[in-house]
Short mmCIF file of C-alpha atoms and ligand atoms in Angstrom, two decimals:
data_model
loop_
_atom_site.label_atom_id
_atom_site.label_comp_id
_atom_site.label_asym_id
_atom_site.label_seq_id
_atom_site.Cartn_x
_atom_site.Cartn_y
_atom_site.Cartn_z
CA UNK A 380 -100.16 85.87 -74.64
CA UNK A 381 -98.66 89.39 -74.77
CA UNK A 382 -102.08 91.06 -75.19
CA UNK A 383 -103.50 89.22 -72.22
CA UNK A 384 -100.45 89.97 -70.05
CA UNK A 385 -101.11 93.61 -70.92
CA UNK A 386 -104.60 93.16 -69.49
CA UNK A 387 -103.01 91.94 -66.27
CA UNK A 388 -100.62 94.91 -66.31
CA UNK A 389 -103.55 97.27 -66.57
CA UNK A 390 -105.08 95.79 -63.42
CA UNK A 391 -101.97 95.71 -61.29
CA UNK A 392 -100.28 98.62 -59.50
CA UNK A 393 -96.97 96.84 -58.90
CA UNK A 394 -94.58 95.86 -61.68
CA UNK A 395 -95.43 93.01 -64.05
CA UNK A 396 -92.07 91.79 -65.34
CA UNK A 397 -92.14 89.66 -68.49
CA UNK A 398 -89.47 88.08 -70.74
CA UNK A 399 -87.52 90.82 -72.49
CA UNK A 400 -88.25 93.42 -69.79
CA UNK A 401 -85.37 95.05 -67.94
CA UNK A 402 -84.89 93.19 -64.70
CA UNK A 403 -86.52 89.96 -65.91
CA UNK A 404 -83.50 87.84 -65.01
CA UNK A 405 -83.34 89.32 -61.56
CA UNK A 406 -87.11 88.97 -61.09
CA UNK A 407 -87.17 85.29 -62.06
CA UNK A 408 -84.14 84.25 -59.98
CA UNK A 409 -84.72 82.39 -56.74
CA UNK A 410 -82.31 81.65 -53.92
CA UNK A 411 -81.47 78.07 -55.00
CA UNK A 412 -79.52 78.55 -58.23
CA UNK A 413 -80.49 75.05 -59.40
CA UNK A 414 -83.91 76.39 -60.46
CA UNK A 415 -83.39 78.37 -63.65
CA UNK A 416 -87.02 78.91 -64.66
CA UNK A 417 -88.67 81.34 -67.09
CA UNK A 418 -92.13 82.44 -65.94
CA UNK A 419 -94.52 84.25 -68.30
CA UNK A 420 -94.76 87.08 -65.77
CA UNK A 421 -93.52 88.00 -62.32
CA UNK A 422 -96.08 90.17 -60.54
CA UNK A 423 -94.33 92.29 -57.94
CA UNK A 424 -97.18 92.90 -55.64
CA UNK A 425 -98.03 96.37 -54.38
CA UNK A 426 -101.23 95.51 -52.50
CA UNK A 427 -103.74 92.72 -52.00
CA UNK A 428 -105.66 93.88 -55.09
CA UNK A 429 -102.62 92.95 -57.19
CA UNK A 430 -102.59 89.48 -55.66
CA UNK A 431 -106.29 89.07 -56.40
CA UNK A 432 -105.71 90.11 -60.03
CA UNK A 433 -102.76 87.73 -60.43
CA UNK A 434 -104.59 84.78 -58.84
CA UNK A 435 -107.65 85.28 -61.04
CA UNK A 436 -105.49 85.70 -64.12
CA UNK A 437 -103.58 82.47 -63.49
CA UNK A 438 -106.80 80.59 -62.74
CA UNK A 439 -108.71 81.94 -65.76
CA UNK A 440 -105.84 81.16 -68.14
CA UNK A 441 -105.03 77.77 -66.56
CA UNK A 442 -101.48 78.88 -65.85
CA UNK A 443 -99.18 77.61 -63.13
CA UNK A 444 -99.10 79.97 -60.17
CA UNK A 445 -95.97 80.26 -58.02
CA UNK A 446 -95.96 82.26 -54.78
CA UNK A 447 -92.76 83.76 -53.44
CA UNK A 448 -91.92 85.60 -50.23
CA UNK A 449 -88.26 85.24 -49.18
CA UNK A 450 -87.52 82.94 -52.14
CA UNK A 451 -85.69 80.35 -49.96
CA UNK A 452 -87.67 77.29 -51.04
CA UNK A 453 -85.09 74.56 -51.68
CA UNK A 454 -87.39 72.92 -54.30
CA UNK A 455 -87.71 76.31 -56.01
CA UNK A 456 -91.45 76.58 -55.49
CA UNK A 457 -91.23 80.37 -55.79
CA UNK A 458 -90.76 80.22 -59.54
CA UNK A 459 -92.02 78.25 -62.54
CA UNK A 460 -91.79 77.91 -66.31
CA UNK A 461 -94.42 79.75 -68.37
CA UNK A 462 -96.70 80.56 -65.43
CA UNK A 463 -97.34 83.50 -63.15
CA UNK A 464 -95.16 84.27 -60.13
CA UNK A 465 -96.68 86.35 -57.35
CA UNK A 466 -93.62 87.95 -55.79
CA UNK A 467 -94.53 89.41 -52.41
CA UNK A 468 -91.04 90.70 -51.65
CA UNK A 469 -91.98 94.39 -52.07
CA UNK A 470 -94.42 94.02 -49.15
CA UNK A 471 -92.02 93.88 -46.20
CA UNK A 472 -93.75 96.28 -43.83
CA UNK A 473 -93.97 95.34 -40.14
CA UNK A 474 -96.18 97.14 -37.63
CA UNK A 475 -95.43 96.38 -33.99
CA UNK A 476 -98.03 97.00 -31.29
CA UNK A 477 -95.86 97.15 -28.15
CA UNK A 478 -98.84 97.41 -25.78
CA UNK A 479 -100.34 94.14 -26.93
CA UNK A 480 -96.98 92.65 -27.93
CA UNK A 481 -98.15 91.80 -31.41
CA UNK A 482 -96.90 92.50 -34.93
CA UNK A 483 -98.63 92.62 -38.29
CA UNK A 484 -96.12 91.48 -40.92
CA UNK A 485 -96.36 91.95 -44.69
CA UNK A 486 -96.48 88.79 -46.80
CA UNK A 487 -93.01 89.36 -48.28
CA UNK A 488 -91.11 90.29 -45.12
CA UNK A 489 -87.99 88.37 -44.12
CA UNK A 490 -87.02 87.54 -40.53
CA UNK A 491 -84.50 90.40 -40.48
CA UNK A 492 -87.40 92.81 -41.08
CA UNK A 493 -89.41 91.48 -38.15
CA UNK A 494 -86.36 91.29 -35.87
CA UNK A 495 -85.41 94.88 -36.75
CA UNK A 496 -88.90 96.26 -36.17
CA UNK A 497 -89.56 94.39 -32.92
CA UNK A 498 -86.15 94.63 -31.22
CA UNK A 499 -86.42 98.29 -30.14
CA UNK A 500 -89.41 97.19 -28.05
CA UNK A 501 -87.48 94.24 -26.60
CA UNK A 502 -89.74 91.85 -28.49
CA UNK A 503 -89.43 88.95 -30.94
CA UNK A 504 -91.11 85.70 -31.85
CA UNK A 505 -89.87 82.30 -33.01
CA UNK A 506 -88.29 82.62 -36.46
CA UNK A 507 -85.60 80.96 -38.54
CA UNK A 508 -81.89 81.15 -37.87
CA UNK A 509 -81.08 83.04 -41.09
CA UNK A 510 -82.40 86.60 -41.34
CA UNK A 511 -82.99 86.51 -45.11
CA UNK A 512 -85.54 83.66 -45.02
CA UNK A 513 -89.14 84.72 -45.65
CA UNK A 514 -91.42 85.06 -42.63
CA UNK A 515 -94.44 83.72 -44.47
CA UNK A 516 -92.87 80.75 -46.25
CA UNK A 517 -91.13 79.62 -43.08
CA UNK A 518 -94.15 80.16 -40.86
CA UNK A 519 -96.68 78.39 -43.10
CA UNK A 520 -94.61 75.20 -42.87
CA UNK A 521 -94.22 75.38 -39.07
CA UNK A 522 -91.23 77.53 -38.17
CA UNK A 523 -88.29 76.21 -36.15
CA UNK A 524 -85.65 78.46 -34.59
CA UNK A 525 -83.75 79.52 -31.49
CA UNK A 526 -86.93 80.40 -29.57
CA UNK A 527 -88.93 77.21 -30.30
CA UNK A 528 -88.40 75.65 -26.88
CA UNK A 529 -89.53 78.81 -25.12
CA UNK A 530 -92.32 80.05 -27.35
CA UNK A 531 -93.25 77.17 -29.64
CA UNK A 532 -93.07 76.99 -33.41
CA UNK A 533 -93.65 80.15 -35.45
CA UNK A 534 -97.19 78.91 -36.21
CA UNK A 535 -97.93 78.68 -32.49
CA UNK A 536 -97.57 82.46 -32.39
CA UNK A 537 -99.77 83.33 -35.36
CA UNK A 538 -102.94 85.16 -34.32
CA UNK A 539 -104.47 85.75 -37.74
CA UNK A 540 -103.71 85.68 -41.44
CA UNK A 541 -105.04 87.63 -44.42
CA UNK A 542 -105.32 85.20 -47.32
CA UNK A 543 -106.27 85.53 -50.98
CA UNK A 544 -107.85 82.21 -51.85
CA UNK A 545 -108.18 80.40 -55.19
CA UNK A 546 -111.45 82.20 -55.92
CA UNK A 547 -109.60 85.51 -55.71
CA UNK A 548 -111.30 86.60 -52.47
CA UNK A 549 -109.40 87.91 -49.46
CA UNK A 550 -110.36 86.28 -46.17
CA UNK A 551 -109.07 86.77 -42.66
CA UNK A 552 -108.44 83.48 -40.90
CA UNK A 553 -108.13 83.29 -37.12
CA UNK A 554 -109.51 81.38 -34.15
CA UNK A 555 -112.78 83.25 -34.75
CA UNK A 556 -113.16 83.35 -38.57
CA UNK A 557 -112.56 80.60 -41.13
CA UNK A 558 -111.21 78.44 -38.33
CA UNK A 559 -110.65 75.46 -40.64
CA UNK A 560 -108.49 77.58 -42.93
CA UNK A 561 -106.62 79.01 -39.95
CA UNK A 562 -105.91 75.50 -38.70
CA UNK A 563 -104.63 74.37 -42.12
CA UNK A 564 -102.47 77.44 -42.72
CA UNK A 565 -100.51 76.70 -39.56
CA UNK A 566 -98.29 73.99 -41.01
CA UNK A 567 -100.00 73.34 -44.35
CA UNK A 568 -97.55 75.45 -46.35
CA UNK A 569 -98.65 77.43 -49.39
CA UNK A 570 -101.51 75.07 -50.24
CA UNK A 571 -104.43 77.28 -49.29
CA UNK A 572 -103.89 80.70 -50.81
CA UNK A 573 -101.62 83.72 -50.91
CA UNK A 574 -101.02 85.11 -47.43
CA UNK A 575 -100.74 88.88 -47.71
CA UNK A 576 -100.06 89.44 -44.01
CA UNK A 577 -99.65 87.56 -40.74
CA UNK A 578 -100.32 88.78 -37.23
CA UNK A 579 -97.96 87.39 -34.58
CA UNK A 580 -97.82 87.22 -30.81
CA UNK A 581 -94.46 88.60 -29.70
CA UNK A 582 -92.53 87.86 -26.52
CA UNK A 583 -89.89 89.52 -24.40
CA UNK A 584 -86.59 88.83 -26.13
CA UNK A 585 -83.90 91.47 -25.90
CA UNK A 586 -80.24 90.81 -25.13
CA UNK A 587 -79.63 87.09 -25.41
CA UNK A 588 -76.46 85.15 -24.70
CA UNK A 589 -75.70 83.18 -27.80
CA UNK A 590 -73.37 81.95 -30.49
CA UNK A 591 -71.47 78.82 -31.52
CA UNK A 592 -69.15 76.59 -29.48
CA UNK A 593 -66.91 74.42 -31.67
CA UNK A 594 -65.58 71.01 -30.67
CA UNK A 595 -63.23 68.53 -32.31
CA UNK A 596 -64.78 66.14 -34.81
CA UNK A 597 -63.41 63.21 -32.80
CA UNK A 598 -65.61 64.36 -29.91
CA UNK A 599 -68.75 64.49 -32.06
CA UNK A 600 -70.28 61.31 -30.60
CA UNK A 601 -69.69 62.54 -27.04
CA UNK A 602 -71.16 65.95 -27.87
CA UNK A 603 -74.24 64.39 -29.51
CA UNK A 604 -74.81 62.00 -26.61
CA UNK A 605 -74.60 64.93 -24.22
CA UNK A 606 -76.89 67.04 -26.40
CA UNK A 607 -79.71 64.46 -26.50
CA UNK A 608 -79.77 64.15 -22.70
CA UNK A 609 -79.20 67.80 -21.85
CA UNK A 610 -81.75 69.32 -24.21
CA UNK A 611 -84.50 67.01 -22.94
CA UNK A 612 -84.62 68.85 -19.61
CA UNK A 613 -82.66 72.10 -20.11
CA UNK A 614 -84.49 75.31 -19.20
CA UNK A 615 -86.88 76.30 -21.97
CA UNK A 616 -85.25 79.71 -22.37
CA UNK A 617 -82.34 77.83 -23.94
CA UNK A 618 -82.26 77.20 -27.67
CA UNK A 619 -79.44 74.85 -28.66
CA UNK A 620 -78.78 73.04 -31.92
CA UNK A 621 -76.09 70.60 -32.99
CA UNK A 622 -74.15 71.08 -36.25
CA UNK A 623 -71.38 69.58 -38.33
CA UNK A 624 -69.54 72.55 -39.74
CA UNK A 625 -66.31 73.26 -41.59
CA UNK A 626 -64.58 76.07 -39.67
CA UNK A 627 -65.07 79.32 -41.56
CA UNK A 628 -62.17 81.82 -41.70
CA UNK A 629 -63.42 83.92 -38.79
CA UNK A 630 -61.18 85.76 -36.31
CA UNK A 631 -62.41 83.87 -33.24
CA UNK A 632 -61.31 80.53 -34.75
CA UNK A 633 -57.54 79.88 -34.63
CA UNK A 634 -56.20 80.43 -38.13
CA UNK A 635 -54.59 77.00 -38.20
CA UNK A 636 -58.05 75.44 -37.81
CA UNK A 637 -59.74 77.32 -40.67
CA UNK A 638 -61.14 74.76 -43.09
CA UNK A 639 -61.11 71.90 -40.56
CA UNK A 640 -64.30 69.93 -40.13
CA UNK A 641 -65.62 70.37 -36.59
CA UNK A 642 -68.86 69.94 -34.74
CA UNK A 643 -70.67 72.67 -32.87
CA UNK A 644 -73.44 73.49 -30.45
CA UNK A 645 -75.08 76.82 -31.21
CA UNK A 646 -76.86 78.40 -28.27
CA UNK A 647 -79.34 81.17 -27.57
CA UNK A 648 -80.06 81.83 -23.89
CA UNK A 649 -83.07 84.08 -23.49
CA UNK A 650 -83.01 84.20 -19.69
CA UNK A 651 -81.21 86.56 -17.32
CA UNK A 652 -77.77 87.35 -18.75
CA UNK A 653 -76.07 86.72 -15.40
CA UNK A 654 -77.41 83.14 -15.34
CA UNK A 655 -76.00 82.22 -18.75
CA UNK A 656 -72.63 80.96 -17.53
CA UNK A 657 -74.25 78.54 -15.09
CA UNK A 658 -76.74 77.29 -17.70
CA UNK A 659 -74.03 76.86 -20.33
CA UNK A 660 -71.42 75.29 -18.02
CA UNK A 661 -72.37 71.68 -18.90
CA UNK A 662 -72.20 72.60 -22.60
CA UNK A 663 -68.73 74.06 -22.22
CA UNK A 664 -67.58 71.11 -20.12
CA UNK A 665 -68.64 68.37 -22.51
CA UNK A 666 -65.34 68.25 -24.43
CA UNK A 667 -62.30 70.46 -25.14
CA UNK A 668 -63.43 73.63 -26.95
CA UNK A 669 -61.69 74.49 -30.23
CA UNK A 670 -63.27 77.95 -30.46
CA UNK A 671 -66.31 79.78 -29.21
CA UNK A 672 -68.08 83.04 -29.89
CA UNK A 673 -70.73 83.12 -27.19
CA UNK A 674 -71.71 86.27 -25.40
CA UNK A 675 -74.45 88.80 -24.75
CA UNK A 676 -75.77 90.29 -27.97
CA UNK A 677 -78.99 91.70 -29.36
CA UNK A 678 -81.23 88.86 -30.56
CA UNK A 679 -81.19 90.18 -34.18
CA UNK A 680 -77.37 89.90 -34.16
CA UNK A 681 -77.53 86.17 -33.43
CA UNK A 682 -80.37 85.72 -35.90
CA UNK A 683 -78.24 87.11 -38.72
CA UNK A 684 -74.85 85.75 -37.57
CA UNK A 685 -74.73 82.95 -40.15
CA UNK A 686 -76.22 84.81 -43.13
CA UNK A 687 -72.84 85.19 -44.82
CA UNK A 688 -72.42 81.39 -45.01
CA UNK A 689 -75.52 81.07 -47.19
CA UNK A 690 -75.70 83.88 -49.76
CA UNK A 691 -78.26 83.81 -52.56
CA UNK A 692 -77.12 81.85 -55.60
CA UNK A 693 -75.75 78.64 -54.06
CA UNK A 694 -76.97 75.22 -55.21
CA UNK A 695 -79.19 73.49 -52.62
CA UNK A 696 -80.22 69.88 -52.07
CA UNK A 697 -81.58 68.93 -48.64
CA UNK A 698 -82.99 65.86 -46.88
CA UNK A 699 -84.71 65.84 -43.52
CA UNK A 700 -86.39 63.75 -40.85
CA UNK A 701 -88.22 64.26 -37.64
CA UNK A 702 -86.44 62.29 -34.93
CA UNK A 703 -88.06 60.63 -31.93
CA UNK A 704 -84.85 59.67 -30.19
CA UNK A 705 -81.22 60.28 -31.06
CA UNK A 706 -80.10 56.67 -30.68
CA UNK A 707 -76.52 55.43 -30.41
CA UNK A 708 -76.89 53.90 -33.89
CA UNK A 709 -78.07 57.22 -35.29
CA UNK A 710 -75.14 59.00 -33.66
CA UNK A 711 -72.70 56.54 -35.22
CA UNK A 712 -74.22 57.15 -38.66
CA UNK A 713 -74.09 60.93 -38.10
CA UNK A 714 -70.44 60.79 -37.16
CA UNK A 715 -69.58 58.72 -40.22
CA UNK A 716 -71.37 60.97 -42.72
CA UNK A 717 -71.27 64.33 -40.95
CA UNK A 718 -67.49 64.18 -40.93
CA UNK A 719 -67.63 64.24 -44.76
CA UNK A 720 -69.44 67.58 -44.96
CA UNK A 721 -68.12 68.81 -48.33
CA UNK A 722 -67.86 72.62 -48.18
CA UNK A 723 -68.16 75.42 -45.63
CA UNK A 724 -71.71 76.27 -46.77
CA UNK A 725 -73.05 72.72 -46.25
CA UNK A 726 -74.05 71.45 -42.85
CA UNK A 727 -76.21 69.09 -40.85
CA UNK A 728 -78.32 70.55 -38.05
CA UNK A 729 -80.38 68.88 -35.35
CA UNK A 730 -82.95 71.24 -33.86
CA UNK A 731 -84.92 70.51 -30.70
CA UNK A 732 -88.71 70.78 -31.11
CA UNK A 733 -89.65 70.06 -27.51
CA UNK A 734 -90.55 72.50 -24.71
CA UNK A 735 -93.37 74.89 -25.64
CA UNK A 736 -93.74 73.21 -29.07
CA UNK A 737 -94.78 70.01 -27.24
CA UNK A 738 -97.49 71.76 -25.27
CA UNK A 739 -99.55 72.42 -28.41
CA UNK A 740 -101.85 69.49 -29.16
CA UNK A 741 -101.10 67.24 -32.15
CA UNK A 742 -104.32 68.32 -33.89
CA UNK A 743 -104.43 71.95 -32.78
CA UNK A 744 -102.47 72.98 -35.88
CA UNK A 745 -101.67 71.19 -39.14
CA UNK A 746 -98.00 70.62 -38.17
CA UNK A 747 -97.53 66.90 -38.53
CA UNK A 748 -95.52 65.53 -35.67
CA UNK A 749 -95.75 67.21 -32.26
CA UNK A 750 -94.60 63.99 -30.61
CA UNK A 751 -91.13 64.22 -32.16
CA UNK A 752 -88.19 65.61 -30.21
CA UNK A 753 -85.90 66.81 -33.00
CA UNK A 754 -85.92 67.97 -36.60
CA UNK A 755 -82.74 66.97 -38.44
CA UNK A 756 -81.69 68.43 -41.77
CA UNK A 757 -78.81 67.55 -44.05
CA UNK A 758 -78.39 70.79 -45.95
CA UNK A 759 -76.27 70.42 -49.06
CA UNK A 760 -75.40 74.00 -50.04
CA UNK A 761 -72.49 74.61 -52.42
CA UNK A 762 -71.27 77.26 -54.84
CA UNK A 763 -70.03 75.29 -57.84
CA UNK A 764 -72.54 73.47 -60.10
CA UNK A 765 -69.68 71.15 -61.09
CA UNK A 766 -70.07 69.64 -57.60
CA UNK A 767 -73.78 68.88 -58.01
CA UNK A 768 -73.51 65.10 -58.40
CA UNK A 769 -70.98 64.66 -55.58
CA UNK A 770 -72.82 66.86 -53.07
CA UNK A 771 -76.23 65.39 -53.85
CA UNK A 772 -74.69 61.94 -53.35
CA UNK A 773 -73.32 63.04 -49.96
CA UNK A 774 -76.79 64.21 -48.87
CA UNK A 775 -78.51 61.05 -50.11
CA UNK A 776 -75.98 58.65 -48.59
CA UNK A 777 -76.11 60.50 -45.29
CA UNK A 778 -79.90 60.46 -45.29
CA UNK A 779 -80.06 56.73 -46.15
CA UNK A 780 -77.78 56.03 -43.19
CA UNK A 781 -79.73 58.00 -40.56
CA UNK A 782 -83.32 57.58 -41.72
CA UNK A 783 -83.79 54.02 -40.38
CA UNK A 784 -83.09 55.34 -36.85
CA UNK A 785 -85.36 58.40 -36.93
CA UNK A 786 -88.49 56.69 -35.57
CA UNK A 787 -90.62 58.54 -38.14
CA UNK A 788 -91.38 58.38 -41.85
CA UNK A 789 -92.06 62.08 -41.82
CA UNK A 790 -89.88 65.15 -41.87
CA UNK A 791 -90.38 68.89 -41.69
CA UNK A 792 -91.95 70.03 -44.98
CA UNK A 793 -89.85 73.20 -45.12
CA UNK A 794 -86.66 71.13 -45.22
CA UNK A 795 -87.78 68.91 -48.14
CA UNK A 796 -86.38 68.84 -51.68
CA UNK A 797 -88.31 68.55 -54.94
CA UNK A 798 -87.92 64.77 -55.03
CA UNK A 799 -89.68 64.47 -51.65
CA UNK A 800 -93.19 64.77 -53.11
CA UNK A 801 -93.93 61.15 -52.15
CA UNK A 802 -93.38 62.01 -48.48
CA UNK A 803 -96.08 64.68 -48.12
CA UNK A 804 -98.60 62.36 -46.45
CA UNK A 805 -95.98 61.02 -44.06
CA UNK A 806 -94.79 64.56 -43.29
CA UNK A 807 -98.30 65.48 -42.15
CA UNK A 808 -99.05 62.13 -40.52
CA UNK A 809 -102.40 62.09 -38.74
CA UNK A 810 -103.29 65.58 -40.01
CA UNK A 811 -103.12 64.78 -43.73
CA UNK A 812 -106.73 63.64 -44.22
CA UNK A 813 -108.12 66.77 -42.56
CA UNK A 814 -105.75 68.95 -44.61
CA UNK A 815 -107.02 67.30 -47.80
CA UNK A 816 -110.61 68.15 -46.78
CA UNK A 817 -109.75 71.80 -46.09
CA UNK A 818 -107.86 71.90 -49.40
CA UNK A 819 -111.01 70.63 -51.17
CA UNK A 820 -113.04 73.38 -49.51
CA UNK A 821 -110.71 76.27 -50.40
CA UNK A 822 -108.80 75.09 -53.48
CA UNK A 823 -110.68 72.21 -55.13
CA UNK A 824 -108.94 72.80 -58.48
CA UNK A 825 -105.49 72.72 -56.84
CA UNK A 826 -104.48 76.12 -58.22
CA UNK A 827 -101.90 76.31 -55.44
CA UNK A 828 -99.96 73.17 -56.37
CA UNK A 829 -96.38 74.47 -56.52
CA UNK A 830 -95.64 73.43 -52.94
CA UNK A 831 -95.40 70.22 -50.91
CA UNK A 832 -98.78 69.50 -52.39
CA UNK A 833 -101.85 68.37 -50.49
CA UNK A 834 -104.24 66.81 -52.97
CA UNK A 835 -107.86 68.00 -52.48
CA UNK A 836 -110.03 65.25 -50.98
CA UNK A 837 -112.61 63.81 -53.39
C1 FAD B 1983 -80.68 79.23 -45.83
C2 FAD B 1983 -81.96 78.68 -45.27
C3 FAD B 1983 -82.17 78.66 -43.90
C4 FAD B 1983 -83.35 78.16 -43.36
N1 FAD B 1983 -83.51 78.15 -42.00
C5 FAD B 1983 -84.68 77.71 -41.49
C6 FAD B 1983 -84.91 77.76 -40.08
O1 FAD B 1983 -84.07 78.18 -39.32
N2 FAD B 1983 -86.09 77.31 -39.62
C7 FAD B 1983 -87.08 76.84 -40.45
O2 FAD B 1983 -88.14 76.48 -39.96
N3 FAD B 1983 -86.88 76.77 -41.78
C8 FAD B 1983 -85.71 77.20 -42.32
N4 FAD B 1983 -85.51 77.14 -43.67
C9 FAD B 1983 -86.52 76.51 -44.52
C10 FAD B 1983 -87.57 77.55 -44.86
O3 FAD B 1983 -88.53 77.55 -43.85
C11 FAD B 1983 -88.26 77.23 -46.19
O4 FAD B 1983 -87.31 77.21 -47.22
C12 FAD B 1983 -89.35 78.23 -46.49
O5 FAD B 1983 -90.20 77.70 -47.48
C13 FAD B 1983 -88.77 79.54 -46.97
O6 FAD B 1983 -89.72 80.53 -47.06
P1 FAD B 1983 -89.48 81.74 -48.05
O7 FAD B 1983 -90.62 82.65 -47.92
O8 FAD B 1983 -88.12 82.30 -47.84
O9 FAD B 1983 -89.42 80.99 -49.45
P2 FAD B 1983 -90.29 81.11 -50.78
O10 FAD B 1983 -89.53 80.31 -51.78
O11 FAD B 1983 -90.60 82.50 -51.11
O12 FAD B 1983 -91.61 80.39 -50.39
C14 FAD B 1983 -91.66 78.99 -50.23
C15 FAD B 1983 -93.06 78.53 -50.41
O13 FAD B 1983 -93.83 78.94 -49.29
C16 FAD B 1983 -95.12 79.33 -49.72
N5 FAD B 1983 -95.27 80.77 -49.50
C17 FAD B 1983 -94.30 81.68 -49.27
N6 FAD B 1983 -94.86 82.88 -49.05
C18 FAD B 1983 -96.18 82.71 -49.16
C19 FAD B 1983 -97.29 83.58 -49.04
N7 FAD B 1983 -97.13 84.86 -48.75
N8 FAD B 1983 -98.52 83.06 -49.20
C20 FAD B 1983 -98.69 81.75 -49.49
N9 FAD B 1983 -97.68 80.89 -49.62
C21 FAD B 1983 -96.44 81.36 -49.45
C22 FAD B 1983 -95.20 79.02 -51.19
O14 FAD B 1983 -95.67 77.70 -51.39
C23 FAD B 1983 -93.77 79.12 -51.60
O15 FAD B 1983 -93.49 78.44 -52.78
C24 FAD B 1983 -84.35 77.66 -44.23
C25 FAD B 1983 -84.14 77.67 -45.61
C26 FAD B 1983 -82.96 78.17 -46.12
C27 FAD B 1983 -82.72 78.12 -47.61
#
């Protein structure tokens, strides 16, 4: 193997890190510490030619191929044993075109990179709520965040993608070229190739009014009932998600409440700053407020506000559902299990996916369930591996209790764990058969299988 890896090294401009090399342990580590894998080589990409070389090498040697951008995959898809990892993290460049309000984003950029580059122009697009998550990994699965109600999912803002396919060719997919591939990339995850850059439509997003409002746990049912009604018709410039959250030791939370389990509504108002108080009044009036940290701030400040709760190296086990309607029975199950959230890093979030995300047709992109109103995720995230069994049991019990009320067999693929492989068809719903046909056209040998895998149609 070492001689052939040397052949790969000779072809690649970026670093090829192999066992025994300095930095191997750092290069193989992914965000979820539960995945302690030892790849044959981590190719730290310098340009698309490196990706082409790595893809051909993995294919020609029948090796597993893992693709990594931000590294946040909960199932650890960004690493593997004995195979090749294409690590795009060196390619974090972002070029903003303020005239056309677009950005071209390198395949390894994280949301903090895009926020940073676009904010001076008063621009942004829908991204995740943690700034260290990869733009590409998050976008390929759909992309849910503060701006979803106003501007749709992240995929709804993708204009084109450069992709290295299983044959080792680079294609550009858009509404005008390789339209089938472009359709599949927008929701189909990493199944179709290595995306070396994405072009996004940006929108006017500058100073927002945002942050968390914490309520007592005993008011959780009231807050959830309010949330389901309010978010159905609230102005689309308002992003608002519900959370169960142990109070972190932050100055705006009374010290006596640090460590208490609370519930929260986290808001992002992207309308006129002087209208925020009126828009948020019903939120503030729903129940007595324990603590709040809501105010005008640059959008990138909100989008990185919770990063410290989820540093690299925690253990992760998640379960998720799309939700048609937040029923009273579901709320009762949430209150029972959400109140047992085990540590400050763990949480349960309910994100709205209505508004602009509903105006995109169910088959316009590969995203499975446009008819759903919410995406719920039980995110077990904890520092101590000794707590693995207990925290995984909390996630599973919680999920078993809420799933019967979700109104869907499917969930958001980016919130799935590695034991959710049986749910892939349900997660894509009506779009699965078409995805399998596009997979057969671009990756008939299933080279890109370390993902929520779509099996090529026969
Ligand atoms: C702390 C945390 C917060 C999150 N918050 C949100 C959120 O607010 N909204 C949301 O929608 N999701 C969120 N997610 C889920 C997130 O969307 C997925 O974990 C996503 O896969 C992460 O992408 P990544 O690039 O960081 O991860 P990686 O592990 O690098 O990539 C995950 C997979 O995506 C594919 N992929 C990544 N890059 C490429 C590429 N360049 N070309 C081809 N395939 C690629 C590969 O299959 C890869 O294995 C969050 C996850 C975490 C851990």
